[in-house]
């Protein structure tokens, strides 16, 4: 690298999305709600004046999980060949700077509540800019490698729908969005996601949970959601993720042969 530029963060993003595999490929309505908390003592309250009139904002942030960059990367969708990092949105960049266009829900003092965010919890925020449609939107313009990517529809069988709704009542709100953005493109690609073949279908992993799905043409049918813990795991007092009581309750309500 040549000359260095010193930047100061203006705040931090807070979200239930913690691990890199949980983040959306791009912002959309299936992804996490969260909030930007700006630092105090810098007149940022004044800097927010007028932002309440913006439906969307660009958030400039740092990929804080990355400690290196790659000149060639495998895009999460659309290409089975590695491409130059500058031709992709990969986080493994020479300077780990990301941009994300998110919806503004509300503003409370130094907190900006947003939805549809693909940022991870703890992401350092560098800047905020309003989204301006006439300047920022170019419908139909895509990289060549993304134009022919096949998109799958994602549906739930009755059992899986009941299981997902119950988990959401227990505050596990990220699973639905994770399944959507992981399965709508290249659902069986184990090189790019936490998925493996299982009988006539596939199993995908989200934290300590699993979902079994089948592919029919360009349609994904999520058949069942189940615990990633074995009975032996649940019998152990060790509880690294502090969620075994939820899994035990789930298994009682939704017995599984898995």
Coordinates of C-alpha atoms in Angstrom, one line a residue:
X1 CA 0.0 0.0 0.0
X2 CA 1.1 3.6 -0.6
X3 CA 0.1 6.5 1.6
X4 CA -2.1 6.0 4.6
X5 CA -5.3 7.9 5.5
X6 CA -6.4 8.2 9.0
X7 CA -10.2 7.8 9.6
X8 CA -12.2 8.0 12.8
X9 CA -15.3 5.9 13.4
X10 CA -18.5 7.8 14.2
X11 CA -20.4 5.0 15.8
X12 CA -21.2 1.3 16.0
X13 CA -23.9 -1.0 14.5
X14 CA -25.8 -3.2 16.9
X15 CA -27.7 -6.3 15.6
X16 CA -28.5 -9.9 16.4
X17 CA -26.4 -10.9 13.4
X18 CA -23.1 -11.8 15.0
X19 CA -21.3 -14.4 12.8
X20 CA -20.1 -13.7 9.2
X21 CA -22.3 -16.5 7.7
X22 CA -25.4 -14.8 9.2
X23 CA -25.0 -11.6 7.2
X24 CA -27.1 -11.0 4.1
X25 CA -25.5 -11.1 0.7
X26 CA -27.0 -7.6 0.2
X27 CA -29.5 -5.6 2.2
X28 CA -33.2 -6.7 1.7
X29 CA -36.4 -7.0 3.6
X30 CA -35.5 -10.4 5.0
X31 CA -32.5 -9.2 6.9
X32 CA -31.9 -8.0 10.4
X33 CA -33.2 -5.0 12.1
X34 CA -30.6 -3.1 14.2
X35 CA -29.5 0.3 15.1
X36 CA -26.5 2.6 14.6
X37 CA -25.4 4.2 17.8
X38 CA -23.4 7.4 17.2
X39 CA -20.7 8.5 19.6
X40 CA -21.5 11.4 21.9
X41 CA -19.7 14.6 22.3
X42 CA -19.2 15.3 18.6
X43 CA -22.3 17.3 17.7
X44 CA -23.7 14.3 15.8
X45 CA -27.2 15.3 17.1
X46 CA -27.0 18.3 14.8
X47 CA -25.5 16.2 12.0
X48 CA -28.7 14.1 12.0
X49 CA -31.0 17.1 11.4
X50 CA -33.2 16.3 8.4
X51 CA -32.3 12.6 8.3
X52 CA -35.8 11.7 9.6
X53 CA -37.0 12.7 6.2
X54 CA -34.9 10.0 4.5
X55 CA -36.5 6.6 3.9
X56 CA -33.1 5.0 3.1
X57 CA -29.5 5.8 3.9
X58 CA -26.1 4.6 2.7
X59 CA -24.0 3.3 5.6
X60 CA -20.3 3.3 5.2
X61 CA -18.7 0.8 7.6
X62 CA -15.7 -1.4 8.2
X63 CA -15.6 -5.2 7.8
X64 CA -14.2 -5.7 11.3
X65 CA -13.9 -9.5 11.2
X66 CA -11.4 -9.4 8.4
X67 CA -7.7 -9.2 9.0
X68 CA -6.5 -9.8 5.4
X69 CA -7.6 -9.3 1.8
X70 CA -7.7 -11.6 -1.3
X71 CA -7.1 -10.4 -4.9
X72 CA -9.3 -13.3 -6.2
X73 CA -12.6 -14.3 -4.5
X74 CA -15.5 -16.6 -5.1
X75 CA -18.7 -14.5 -5.3
X76 CA -21.6 -15.8 -3.1
X77 CA -23.8 -16.3 -6.2
X78 CA -23.8 -16.2 -9.9
X79 CA -20.3 -17.5 -10.6
X80 CA -18.4 -20.7 -10.0
X81 CA -15.1 -19.1 -10.8
X82 CA -13.1 -16.8 -8.8
X83 CA -13.1 -13.1 -9.8
X84 CA -11.0 -10.1 -8.9
X85 CA -12.1 -8.6 -5.6
X86 CA -12.8 -5.2 -7.3
X87 CA -15.4 -6.9 -9.5
X88 CA -17.3 -8.2 -6.4
X89 CA -18.8 -7.0 -3.1
X90 CA -16.6 -9.4 -1.2
X91 CA -15.5 -8.1 2.3
X92 CA -12.0 -9.3 1.7
X93 CA -10.7 -6.0 0.3
X94 CA -7.4 -4.1 0.5
X95 CA -9.2 -1.6 2.7
X96 CA -12.1 -3.4 4.5
X97 CA -14.7 -0.7 3.7
X98 CA -18.3 -1.7 3.0
X99 CA -21.4 0.1 1.9
X100 CA -25.0 -0.8 2.7
X101 CA -28.3 0.8 1.8
X102 CA -30.8 0.3 4.6
X103 CA -34.3 1.5 5.6
X104 CA -34.6 4.1 8.3
X105 CA -37.3 3.1 10.9
X106 CA -36.8 5.8 13.5
X107 CA -34.3 8.1 15.1
X108 CA -33.9 8.5 18.8
X109 CA -31.2 11.0 19.9
X110 CA -28.0 9.3 18.7
X111 CA -29.6 6.0 17.7
X112 CA -30.8 5.4 14.2
X113 CA -33.0 2.3 14.0
X114 CA -32.8 0.5 10.6
X115 CA -34.1 -2.6 8.9
X116 CA -33.0 -4.8 6.0
X117 CA -29.4 -4.4 7.2
X118 CA -26.6 -6.8 6.1
X119 CA -24.1 -5.5 8.7
X120 CA -22.8 -7.6 11.6
X121 CA -23.0 -6.6 15.2
X122 CA -20.1 -4.4 16.2
X123 CA -19.5 -3.0 12.8
X124 CA -17.6 0.3 13.1
X125 CA -19.5 3.1 11.2
X126 CA -17.5 5.6 9.2
X127 CA -20.2 7.7 7.5
X128 CA -23.9 8.0 6.7
X129 CA -25.3 9.5 3.5
X130 CA -28.9 9.8 2.2
X131 CA -30.0 7.5 -0.6
X132 CA -31.0 9.6 -3.6
X133 CA -33.0 7.6 -6.2
X134 CA -32.2 9.7 -9.3
X135 CA -28.5 9.5 -8.7
X136 CA -28.1 6.2 -7.0
X137 CA -30.5 3.9 -8.9
X138 CA -29.7 2.3 -12.3
X139 CA -32.3 -0.4 -12.9
X140 CA -31.2 -3.4 -14.8
X141 CA -27.5 -2.7 -14.5
X142 CA -25.7 -5.8 -13.1
X143 CA -22.2 -7.3 -13.4
X144 CA -22.0 -9.8 -16.3
X145 CA -21.4 -12.7 -13.9
X146 CA -24.6 -12.0 -12.0
X147 CA -27.0 -11.6 -14.9
X148 CA -27.7 -15.3 -15.4
X149 CA -27.9 -16.3 -11.8
X150 CA -31.0 -18.5 -11.3
X151 CA -33.2 -17.4 -8.5
X152 CA -35.2 -20.0 -6.4
X153 CA -38.5 -19.4 -4.6
X154 CA -38.4 -20.5 -1.0
X155 CA -41.5 -22.0 0.7
X156 CA -42.2 -23.9 3.9
X157 CA -44.1 -27.1 4.5
X158 CA -46.8 -26.9 7.1
X159 CA -44.6 -28.5 9.8
X160 CA -41.6 -26.3 9.1
X161 CA -43.9 -23.2 9.1
X162 CA -45.2 -24.1 12.5
X163 CA -41.7 -24.7 13.9
X164 CA -40.4 -21.5 12.5
X165 CA -43.3 -19.4 13.9
X166 CA -42.8 -21.0 17.3
X167 CA -39.1 -20.1 17.3
X168 CA -39.9 -16.6 16.2
X169 CA -42.2 -16.3 19.2
X170 CA -39.2 -17.3 21.3
X171 CA -37.3 -14.4 19.8
X172 CA -35.3 -16.3 17.2
X173 CA -36.0 -13.8 14.5
X174 CA -33.0 -14.2 12.3
X175 CA -33.6 -17.7 11.0
X176 CA -36.2 -16.9 8.4
X177 CA -34.0 -14.2 6.8
X178 CA -31.0 -16.5 6.9
X179 CA -32.8 -19.3 5.1
X180 CA -34.2 -16.9 2.5
X181 CA -30.9 -15.3 1.5
X182 CA -28.9 -18.6 1.7
X183 CA -31.3 -20.7 -0.4
X184 CA -32.7 -18.3 -3.0
X185 CA -29.5 -18.6 -5.1
X186 CA -27.3 -21.8 -5.5
X187 CA -29.0 -23.6 -2.6
X188 CA -26.9 -26.8 -2.8
X189 CA -23.5 -25.1 -3.2
X190 CA -21.5 -26.4 -0.2
X191 CA -18.5 -24.4 -1.3
X192 CA -20.3 -21.2 -0.5
X193 CA -22.6 -22.0 2.4
X194 CA -23.1 -24.4 5.4
X195 CA -25.1 -27.0 3.5
X196 CA -24.7 -30.7 2.9
X197 CA -26.6 -33.5 1.1
X198 CA -29.0 -35.5 3.2
X199 CA -31.0 -38.3 1.6
X200 CA -33.3 -36.9 -1.1
X201 CA -32.6 -33.3 0.1
X202 CA -30.1 -31.1 2.0
X203 CA -29.5 -29.8 5.4
X204 CA -28.4 -26.2 6.1
X205 CA -27.0 -25.0 9.4
X206 CA -27.8 -21.8 11.3
X207 CA -26.0 -21.5 14.6
X208 CA -27.3 -24.5 16.6
X209 CA -30.3 -25.0 14.4
X210 CA -30.8 -27.0 11.2
X211 CA -33.3 -27.0 8.3
X212 CA -34.0 -29.9 5.9
X213 CA -35.0 -28.8 2.4
X214 CA -35.7 -30.3 -1.0
X215 CA -35.2 -28.8 -4.4
X216 CA -37.8 -29.2 -7.1
X217 CA -36.9 -27.3 -10.3
X218 CA -36.4 -23.7 -9.2
X219 CA -38.4 -24.2 -6.0
X220 CA -37.1 -24.8 -2.5
X221 CA -39.4 -26.6 -0.1
X222 CA -38.2 -26.3 3.6
X223 CA -39.6 -29.5 5.1
X224 CA -38.5 -29.4 8.6
X225 CA -36.5 -27.4 11.2
X226 CA -34.7 -29.3 13.9
X227 CA -32.2 -29.0 16.6
X228 CA -28.5 -29.4 15.9
X229 CA -27.9 -30.9 19.3
X230 CA -28.0 -34.7 19.8
X231 CA -29.7 -36.2 22.9
X232 CA -26.2 -36.7 24.3
X233 CA -25.4 -33.0 23.7
X234 CA -28.6 -31.9 25.5
X235 CA -27.8 -34.2 28.5
X236 CA -24.6 -32.4 29.1
X237 CA -24.5 -29.4 31.5
X238 CA -22.1 -27.5 29.2
X239 CA -24.1 -24.8 27.4
X240 CA -21.7 -22.7 25.4
X241 CA -24.5 -20.8 23.4
X242 CA -26.9 -20.6 26.4
X243 CA -29.7 -22.1 24.3
X244 CA -30.1 -25.7 25.4
X245 CA -33.3 -25.0 27.4
X246 CA -34.9 -23.7 24.2
X247 CA -33.8 -26.8 22.2
X248 CA -35.2 -29.1 24.9
X249 CA -38.6 -27.3 24.8
X250 CA -38.6 -27.4 21.0
X251 CA -37.9 -31.1 20.9
X252 CA -40.8 -31.8 23.3
X253 CA -43.2 -29.8 21.1
X254 CA -41.8 -31.0 17.8
X255 CA -40.5 -34.6 18.1
X256 CA -38.0 -35.4 15.3
X257 CA -36.4 -38.6 14.0
X258 CA -33.3 -36.6 13.2

